[in-house]
PDB file of C-alpha atoms in Angstrom:
ATOM      1  CA  ALA A 861     134.753  42.329 107.216  1.00 72.00           C
ATOM      2  CA  GLN A 862     137.036  41.091 104.487  1.00 78.00           C
ATOM      3  CA  SER A 863     135.728  38.306 102.298  1.00 88.00           C
ATOM      4  CA  VAL A 864     136.754  36.319  99.255  1.00 93.00           C
ATOM      5  CA  SER A 865     134.371  35.141  96.569  1.00 95.00           C
ATOM      6  CA  GLN A 866     135.014  32.365  94.116  1.00 95.00           C
ATOM      7  CA  HIS A 867     132.356  32.374  91.482  1.00 88.00           C
ATOM      8  CA  ASN A 868     132.475  28.817  90.269  1.00 89.00           C
ATOM      9  CA  HIS A 869     131.726  25.912  92.547  1.00 90.00           C
ATOM     10  CA  HIS A 870     132.559  23.167  90.065  1.00 95.00           C
ATOM     11  CA  VAL A 871     134.234  23.496  86.683  1.00 97.00           C
ATOM     12  CA  ILE A 872     134.455  20.586  84.264  1.00 97.00           C
ATOM     13  CA  LEU A 873     136.881  20.797  81.362  1.00 97.00           C
ATOM     14  CA  SER A 874     138.391  18.508  78.790  1.00 97.00           C
ATOM     15  CA  GLU A 875     142.150  18.142  78.590  1.00 96.00           C
ATOM     16  CA  ALA A 876     143.873  20.939  76.670  1.00 96.00           C
ATOM     17  CA  ALA A 877     141.049  23.381  77.371  1.00 97.00           C
ATOM     18  CA  SER A 878     141.931  26.755  78.833  1.00 97.00           C
ATOM     19  CA  LEU A 879     141.090  27.526  82.430  1.00 97.00           C
ATOM     20  CA  GLU A 880     140.118  30.689  84.207  1.00 97.00           C
ATOM     21  CA  LEU A 881     138.880  30.620  87.793  1.00 97.00           C
ATOM     22  CA  GLY A 882     137.466  33.807  89.198  1.00 97.00           C
ATOM     23  CA  CYS A 883     138.353  35.306  92.563  1.00 97.00           C
ATOM     24  CA  ASN A 884     137.199  38.604  93.998  1.00 97.00           C
ATOM     25  CA  TYR A 885     137.902  40.035  97.394  1.00 95.00           C
ATOM     26  CA  SER A 886     136.368  42.795  99.408  1.00 92.00           C
ATOM     27  CA  TYR A 887     138.810  45.079 101.133  1.00 83.00           C
ATOM     28  CA  GLY A 888     139.833  48.580 100.212  1.00 76.00           C
ATOM     29  CA  GLY A 889     143.379  48.477 101.520  1.00 80.00           C
ATOM     30  CA  THR A 890     146.539  46.639 100.618  1.00 81.00           C
ATOM     31  CA  VAL A 891     146.197  42.898 100.370  1.00 85.00           C
ATOM     32  CA  ASN A 892     148.375  39.925  99.664  1.00 88.00           C
ATOM     33  CA  LEU A 893     146.817  37.309  97.434  1.00 91.00           C
ATOM     34  CA  PHE A 894     147.263  33.583  97.148  1.00 93.00           C
ATOM     35  CA  TRP A 895     145.997  30.604  95.231  1.00 96.00           C
ATOM     36  CA  TYR A 896     146.192  27.229  96.932  1.00 94.00           C
ATOM     37  CA  VAL A 897     145.468  23.849  95.381  1.00 95.00           C
ATOM     38  CA  GLN A 898     144.335  20.694  97.114  1.00 90.00           C
ATOM     39  CA  TYR A 899     144.741  17.479  95.164  1.00 90.00           C
ATOM     40  CA  PRO A 900     142.514  14.596  96.254  1.00 85.00           C
ATOM     41  CA  GLY A 901     143.663  13.277  99.609  1.00 79.00           C
ATOM     42  CA  GLN A 902     146.502  15.768  99.921  1.00 82.00           C
ATOM     43  CA  HIS A 903     147.245  18.961 101.784  1.00 81.00           C
ATOM     44  CA  LEU A 904     146.796  22.501 100.625  1.00 88.00           C
ATOM     45  CA  GLN A 905     149.720  23.592  98.470  1.00 90.00           C
ATOM     46  CA  LEU A 906     150.617  27.080  97.376  1.00 91.00           C
ATOM     47  CA  LEU A 907     150.266  27.602  93.624  1.00 94.00           C
ATOM     48  CA  LEU A 908     151.260  31.226  93.509  1.00 94.00           C
ATOM     49  CA  LYS A 909     151.183  34.438  95.485  1.00 91.00           C
ATOM     50  CA  TYR A 910     151.120  38.161  94.905  1.00 91.00           C
ATOM     51  CA  PHE A 911     152.599  40.691  97.294  1.00 86.00           C
ATOM     52  CA  SER A 912     153.630  43.596  95.113  1.00 85.00           C
ATOM     53  CA  GLY A 913     155.172  44.463  91.749  1.00 90.00           C
ATOM     54  CA  ASP A 914     154.143  42.916  88.460  1.00 94.00           C
ATOM     55  CA  PRO A 915     150.419  42.129  88.735  1.00 95.00           C
ATOM     56  CA  LEU A 916     150.819  39.103  86.495  1.00 97.00           C
ATOM     57  CA  VAL A 917     152.165  36.355  88.679  1.00 96.00           C
ATOM     58  CA  LYS A 918     153.454  33.024  87.473  1.00 96.00           C
ATOM     59  CA  GLY A 919     153.229  29.990  89.676  1.00 94.00           C
ATOM     60  CA  ILE A 920     153.997  26.317  89.562  1.00 93.00           C
ATOM     61  CA  LYS A 921     152.681  23.848  86.997  1.00 94.00           C
ATOM     62  CA  GLY A 922     151.995  26.483  84.355  1.00 96.00           C
ATOM     63  CA  PHE A 923     149.476  28.466  86.376  1.00 97.00           C
ATOM     64  CA  GLU A 924     149.374  32.233  86.433  1.00 97.00           C
ATOM     65  CA  ALA A 925     147.146  34.849  87.995  1.00 98.00           C
ATOM     66  CA  GLU A 926     146.528  38.504  87.356  1.00 97.00           C
ATOM     67  CA  PHE A 927     145.854  41.026  90.069  1.00 95.00           C
ATOM     68  CA  ILE A 928     143.503  43.756  88.861  1.00 95.00           C
ATOM     69  CA  LYS A 929     143.254  46.227  91.697  1.00 92.00           C
ATOM     70  CA  SER A 930     140.414  48.220  90.156  1.00 93.00           C
ATOM     71  CA  LYS A 931     138.298  45.083  89.955  1.00 94.00           C
ATOM     72  CA  PHE A 932     139.413  43.611  93.285  1.00 94.00           C
ATOM     73  CA  SER A 933     140.168  40.452  91.362  1.00 96.00           C
ATOM     74  CA  PHE A 934     142.874  37.810  91.250  1.00 97.00           C
ATOM     75  CA  ASN A 935     141.810  35.307  88.631  1.00 97.00           C
ATOM     76  CA  LEU A 936     143.718  32.098  88.082  1.00 98.00           C
ATOM     77  CA  ARG A 937     144.524  30.950  84.556  1.00 98.00           C
ATOM     78  CA  LYS A 938     146.140  28.093  82.737  1.00 98.00           C
ATOM     79  CA  PRO A 939     146.239  27.936  78.931  1.00 97.00           C
ATOM     80  CA  SER A 940     145.944  24.148  78.654  1.00 97.00           C
ATOM     81  CA  VAL A 941     144.793  21.939  81.520  1.00 97.00           C
ATOM     82  CA  GLN A 942     145.776  18.346  82.096  1.00 97.00           C
ATOM     83  CA  TRP A 943     143.956  15.511  83.797  1.00 96.00           C
ATOM     84  CA  SER A 944     146.423  15.861  86.683  1.00 96.00           C
ATOM     85  CA  ASP A 945     145.086  19.366  87.378  1.00 97.00           C
ATOM     86  CA  THR A 946     141.929  17.804  88.788  1.00 97.00           C
ATOM     87  CA  ALA A 947     141.796  19.293  92.282  1.00 96.00           C
ATOM     88  CA  GLU A 948     140.136  21.932  94.393  1.00 94.00           C
ATOM     89  CA  TYR A 949     141.456  25.469  94.079  1.00 97.00           C
ATOM     90  CA  PHE A 950     141.257  28.060  96.818  1.00 95.00           C
ATOM     91  CA  CYS A 951     141.822  31.773  96.570  1.00 96.00           C
ATOM     92  CA  ALA A 952     142.950  33.495  99.768  1.00 94.00           C
ATOM     93  CA  VAL A 953     143.966  36.929 100.970  1.00 91.00           C
ATOM     94  CA  THR A 954     145.727  38.438 103.916  1.00 86.00           C
ATOM     95  CA  VAL A 955     145.332  42.049 104.857  1.00 76.00           C
ATOM     96  CA  TYR A 956     148.806  43.547 104.828  1.00 64.00           C
ATOM     97  CA  GLY A 957     149.828  45.030 108.128  1.00 58.00           C
ATOM     98  CA  GLY A 958     146.500  44.171 109.674  1.00 53.00           C
ATOM     99  CA  SER A 959     145.763  40.849 111.234  1.00 54.00           C
ATOM    100  CA  GLN A 960     148.426  38.439 112.321  1.00 56.00           C
ATOM    101  CA  GLY A 961     148.661  36.894 108.924  1.00 65.00           C
ATOM    102  CA  ASN A 962     145.522  34.859 108.986  1.00 81.00           C
ATOM    103  CA  LEU A 963     144.396  33.786 105.562  1.00 89.00           C
ATOM    104  CA  ILE A 964     140.845  34.524 104.464  1.00 90.00           C
ATOM    105  CA  PHE A 965     139.780  31.826 102.030  1.00 93.00           C
ATOM    106  CA  GLY A 966     137.175  31.611  99.355  1.00 93.00           C
ATOM    107  CA  LYS A 967     134.857  28.602  99.237  1.00 91.00           C
ATOM    108  CA  GLY A 968     136.976  26.865  96.664  1.00 93.00           C
ATOM    109  CA  THR A 969     136.392  25.737  93.109  1.00 95.00           C
ATOM    110  CA  LYS A 970     136.484  22.084  92.252  1.00 95.00           C
ATOM    111  CA  LEU A 971     138.086  21.451  88.865  1.00 97.00           C
ATOM    112  CA  SER A 972     137.456  18.172  87.087  1.00 97.00           C
ATOM    113  CA  VAL A 973     139.466  17.554  83.933  1.00 97.00           C
ATOM    114  CA  LYS A 974     138.216  14.802  81.643  1.00 95.00           C
ATOM    115  CA  PRO A 975     140.906  12.846  79.798  1.00 89.00           C
TER     116      PRO A 975
ATOM    117  CA  GLU B 847     161.019  18.477 101.479  1.00 75.00           C
ATOM    118  CA  PRO B 848     159.926  19.470 104.994  1.00 79.00           C
ATOM    119  CA  GLU B 849     156.230  19.240 105.612  1.00 90.00           C
ATOM    120  CA  VAL B 850     153.599  19.779 108.255  1.00 94.00           C
ATOM    121  CA  THR B 851     152.246  16.508 109.578  1.00 95.00           C
ATOM    122  CA  GLN B 852     148.944  15.974 111.321  1.00 96.00           C
ATOM    123  CA  THR B 853     147.626  13.045 113.299  1.00 95.00           C
ATOM    124  CA  PRO B 854     145.265  11.322 113.225  1.00 95.00           C
ATOM    125  CA  SER B 855     144.013  11.614 109.660  1.00 94.00           C
ATOM    126  CA  HIS B 856     140.498  10.780 110.777  1.00 96.00           C
ATOM    127  CA  GLN B 857     138.962  10.908 114.239  1.00 97.00           C
ATOM    128  CA  VAL B 858     135.487   9.860 115.229  1.00 97.00           C
ATOM    129  CA  THR B 859     134.254  10.957 118.618  1.00 97.00           C
ATOM    130  CA  GLN B 860     131.029  11.026 120.553  1.00 97.00           C
ATOM    131  CA  MET B 861     129.334  14.293 121.261  1.00 97.00           C
ATOM    132  CA  GLY B 862     130.502  15.739 124.540  1.00 97.00           C
ATOM    133  CA  GLN B 863     133.900  14.067 124.454  1.00 98.00           C
ATOM    134  CA  GLU B 864     137.197  15.905 124.355  1.00 97.00           C
ATOM    135  CA  VAL B 865     139.507  15.521 121.370  1.00 98.00           C
ATOM    136  CA  ILE B 866     143.091  16.547 120.780  1.00 97.00           C
ATOM    137  CA  LEU B 867     144.305  17.077 117.261  1.00 97.00           C
ATOM    138  CA  ARG B 868     148.029  16.953 116.819  1.00 97.00           C
ATOM    139  CA  CYS B 869     150.352  18.732 114.454  1.00 97.00           C
ATOM    140  CA  VAL B 870     154.078  18.776 113.923  1.00 97.00           C
ATOM    141  CA  PRO B 871     154.977  22.045 112.185  1.00 96.00           C
ATOM    142  CA  ILE B 872     158.069  22.510 110.051  1.00 94.00           C
ATOM    143  CA  SER B 873     160.990  22.674 112.420  1.00 90.00           C
ATOM    144  CA  ASN B 874     162.331  26.197 111.839  1.00 87.00           C
ATOM    145  CA  HIS B 875     158.920  27.818 111.620  1.00 91.00           C
ATOM    146  CA  LEU B 876     157.797  30.287 114.246  1.00 89.00           C
ATOM    147  CA  TYR B 877     154.124  30.857 113.495  1.00 90.00           C
ATOM    148  CA  PHE B 878     151.478  28.207 113.795  1.00 93.00           C
ATOM    149  CA  TYR B 879     147.859  28.171 112.753  1.00 94.00           C
ATOM    150  CA  TRP B 880     144.715  26.118 112.895  1.00 96.00           C
ATOM    151  CA  TYR B 881     142.038  26.337 110.238  1.00 96.00           C
ATOM    152  CA  ARG B 882     138.911  24.304 109.738  1.00 95.00           C
ATOM    153  CA  GLN B 883     136.702  23.462 106.805  1.00 91.00           C
ATOM    154  CA  ILE B 884     133.161  22.285 107.363  1.00 92.00           C
ATOM    155  CA  LEU B 885     132.044  20.067 104.497  1.00 88.00           C
ATOM    156  CA  GLY B 886     131.011  22.162 101.527  1.00 81.00           C
ATOM    157  CA  GLN B 887     132.088  25.421 103.134  1.00 85.00           C
ATOM    158  CA  LYS B 888     135.164  27.605 103.015  1.00 85.00           C
ATOM    159  CA  VAL B 889     138.370  27.121 104.934  1.00 90.00           C
ATOM    160  CA  GLU B 890     138.113  29.292 108.055  1.00 92.00           C
ATOM    161  CA  PHE B 891     140.836  30.689 110.266  1.00 92.00           C
ATOM    162  CA  LEU B 892     140.649  29.590 113.900  1.00 95.00           C
ATOM    163  CA  VAL B 893     143.796  30.727 115.648  1.00 94.00           C
ATOM    164  CA  SER B 894     147.396  31.771 115.225  1.00 92.00           C
ATOM    165  CA  PHE B 895     150.142  31.102 117.736  1.00 93.00           C
ATOM    166  CA  TYR B 896     153.528  32.687 118.167  1.00 90.00           C
ATOM    167  CA  ASN B 897     156.071  32.750 120.939  1.00 88.00           C
ATOM    168  CA  ASN B 898     154.048  30.347 123.054  1.00 89.00           C
ATOM    169  CA  GLU B 899     150.899  32.359 123.049  1.00 92.00           C
ATOM    170  CA  ILE B 900     147.854  33.008 120.935  1.00 93.00           C
ATOM    171  CA  SER B 901     148.472  35.993 118.683  1.00 89.00           C
ATOM    172  CA  GLU B 902     145.045  36.084 117.109  1.00 89.00           C
ATOM    173  CA  LYS B 903     141.837  34.089 117.182  1.00 91.00           C
ATOM    174  CA  SER B 904     138.596  34.201 115.286  1.00 91.00           C
ATOM    175  CA  GLU B 905     135.131  34.311 116.767  1.00 92.00           C
ATOM    176  CA  ILE B 906     134.848  30.603 116.078  1.00 94.00           C
ATOM    177  CA  PHE B 907     137.637  29.940 118.572  1.00 96.00           C
ATOM    178  CA  ASP B 908     135.572  30.113 121.731  1.00 94.00           C
ATOM    179  CA  ASP B 909     136.188  28.702 125.201  1.00 95.00           C
ATOM    180  CA  GLN B 910     135.763  25.102 124.073  1.00 96.00           C
ATOM    181  CA  PHE B 911     138.945  25.400 122.016  1.00 97.00           C
ATOM    182  CA  SER B 912     142.498  25.650 123.245  1.00 97.00           C
ATOM    183  CA  VAL B 913     145.932  25.326 121.690  1.00 97.00           C
ATOM    184  CA  GLU B 914     149.206  24.315 123.156  1.00 95.00           C
ATOM    185  CA  ARG B 915     152.770  23.690 122.200  1.00 92.00           C
ATOM    186  CA  PRO B 916     153.588  21.102 124.834  1.00 87.00           C
ATOM    187  CA  ASP B 917     157.142  20.496 123.680  1.00 87.00           C
ATOM    188  CA  GLY B 918     159.479  21.809 121.020  1.00 79.00           C
ATOM    189  CA  SER B 919     157.821  20.046 118.146  1.00 87.00           C
ATOM    190  CA  ASN B 920     154.098  19.461 118.629  1.00 94.00           C
ATOM    191  CA  PHE B 921     151.253  21.943 118.288  1.00 96.00           C
ATOM    192  CA  THR B 922     147.884  20.725 119.477  1.00 97.00           C
ATOM    193  CA  LEU B 923     144.279  21.808 119.186  1.00 98.00           C
ATOM    194  CA  LYS B 924     142.001  20.640 121.973  1.00 98.00           C
ATOM    195  CA  ILE B 925     138.251  20.718 121.661  1.00 97.00           C
ATOM    196  CA  ARG B 926     136.454  20.211 124.956  1.00 96.00           C
ATOM    197  CA  SER B 927     132.973  18.757 124.930  1.00 95.00           C
ATOM    198  CA  THR B 928     132.627  18.344 121.175  1.00 97.00           C
ATOM    199  CA  LYS B 929     129.410  19.234 119.405  1.00 97.00           C
ATOM    200  CA  LEU B 930     127.950  17.868 116.193  1.00 97.00           C
ATOM    201  CA  GLU B 931     128.757  21.128 114.442  1.00 96.00           C
ATOM    202  CA  ASP B 932     132.455  20.681 115.228  1.00 97.00           C
ATOM    203  CA  SER B 933     132.564  17.995 112.538  1.00 98.00           C
ATOM    204  CA  ALA B 934     134.981  19.348 109.957  1.00 97.00           C
ATOM    205  CA  MET B 935     138.412  18.996 108.434  1.00 95.00           C
ATOM    206  CA  TYR B 936     140.971  20.704 110.645  1.00 97.00           C
ATOM    207  CA  PHE B 937     144.148  21.980 109.036  1.00 96.00           C
ATOM    208  CA  CYS B 938     147.320  22.924 110.813  1.00 96.00           C
ATOM    209  CA  ALA B 939     149.739  25.313 109.133  1.00 94.00           C
ATOM    210  CA  SER B 940     153.059  26.911 109.932  1.00 92.00           C
ATOM    211  CA  SER B 941     155.208  29.664 108.506  1.00 88.00           C
ATOM    212  CA  GLU B 942     158.638  31.153 109.052  1.00 85.00           C
ATOM    213  CA  ALA B 943     157.121  34.599 109.442  1.00 76.00           C
ATOM    214  CA  LEU B 944     153.719  36.125 108.971  1.00 70.00           C
ATOM    215  CA  PRO B 945     152.220  35.136 105.612  1.00 69.00           C
ATOM    216  CA  GLY B 946     152.130  38.273 103.565  1.00 66.00           C
ATOM    217  CA  GLY B 947     154.332  40.110 106.015  1.00 66.00           C
ATOM    218  CA  VAL B 948     157.689  41.716 105.489  1.00 61.00           C
ATOM    219  CA  LEU B 949     159.464  38.503 104.602  1.00 61.00           C
ATOM    220  CA  ASN B 950     156.678  37.511 102.207  1.00 62.00           C
ATOM    221  CA  THR B 951     156.575  33.938 103.369  1.00 72.00           C
ATOM    222  CA  GLU B 952     153.811  31.462 102.836  1.00 80.00           C
ATOM    223  CA  ALA B 953     151.979  29.203 105.201  1.00 86.00           C
ATOM    224  CA  PHE B 954     152.534  25.470 104.726  1.00 90.00           C
ATOM    225  CA  PHE B 955     149.571  23.261 105.444  1.00 92.00           C
ATOM    226  CA  GLY B 956     149.241  19.759 106.758  1.00 93.00           C
ATOM    227  CA  GLN B 957     146.972  17.139 105.189  1.00 91.00           C
ATOM    228  CA  GLY B 958     144.271  17.754 107.728  1.00 93.00           C
ATOM    229  CA  THR B 959     142.411  15.749 110.339  1.00 96.00           C
ATOM    230  CA  ARG B 960     138.848  14.881 109.530  1.00 96.00           C
ATOM    231  CA  LEU B 961     136.873  15.089 112.761  1.00 98.00           C
ATOM    232  CA  THR B 962     133.489  13.412 112.860  1.00 98.00           C
ATOM    233  CA  VAL B 963     131.331  13.987 115.914  1.00 98.00           C
ATOM    234  CA  VAL B 964     128.507  11.499 116.312  1.00 97.00           C
TER     235      VAL B 964
END
């Protein structure tokens, strides 16, 4: 069965530090990849997505992610975090052409940014 | 900006009772989903719904669960005879087309309903 692993449960950074959150998935076929963010008390919002093309994807709020097919990875990065980036981040995949579009989520990584 | 809305935000129910969680998807969306997140665990797919019928369901979605689109706007999740382990955050989502499908659309999520079974 397909699965998504997020390596870090809780990351604590100071403002202006660089961020990289790991995400690996297990599936040998074509996948579509997503990062969602959930700010405290709010709904899940899409940060960025990868379907095809350039493996370096830019999203909202200065986030980007790189799809490395050989490593089954889709790590999320931001060069300089802000206090307002404090949230929980979820990596998710869908199996292209397979299931009816259901998203398979990782466990999430909680990011705390200290001012 | 259109959004998915869920009510109530928090529901407390006694074990064995039935609950109905309500969702209003984005109006021009065709696909609807329920997910749940047990505290400290990952967000899990429950069911997808299209054209007034279930298109896919996970093994979690057993006979105690049902979904319905009773009118043109609401999408409900009913849990019959709730159990303690049903305590979780339940998220509704909708999309124009299949997330990751040909049209490359995303799923939009509601804020969730926190269900506490006591």
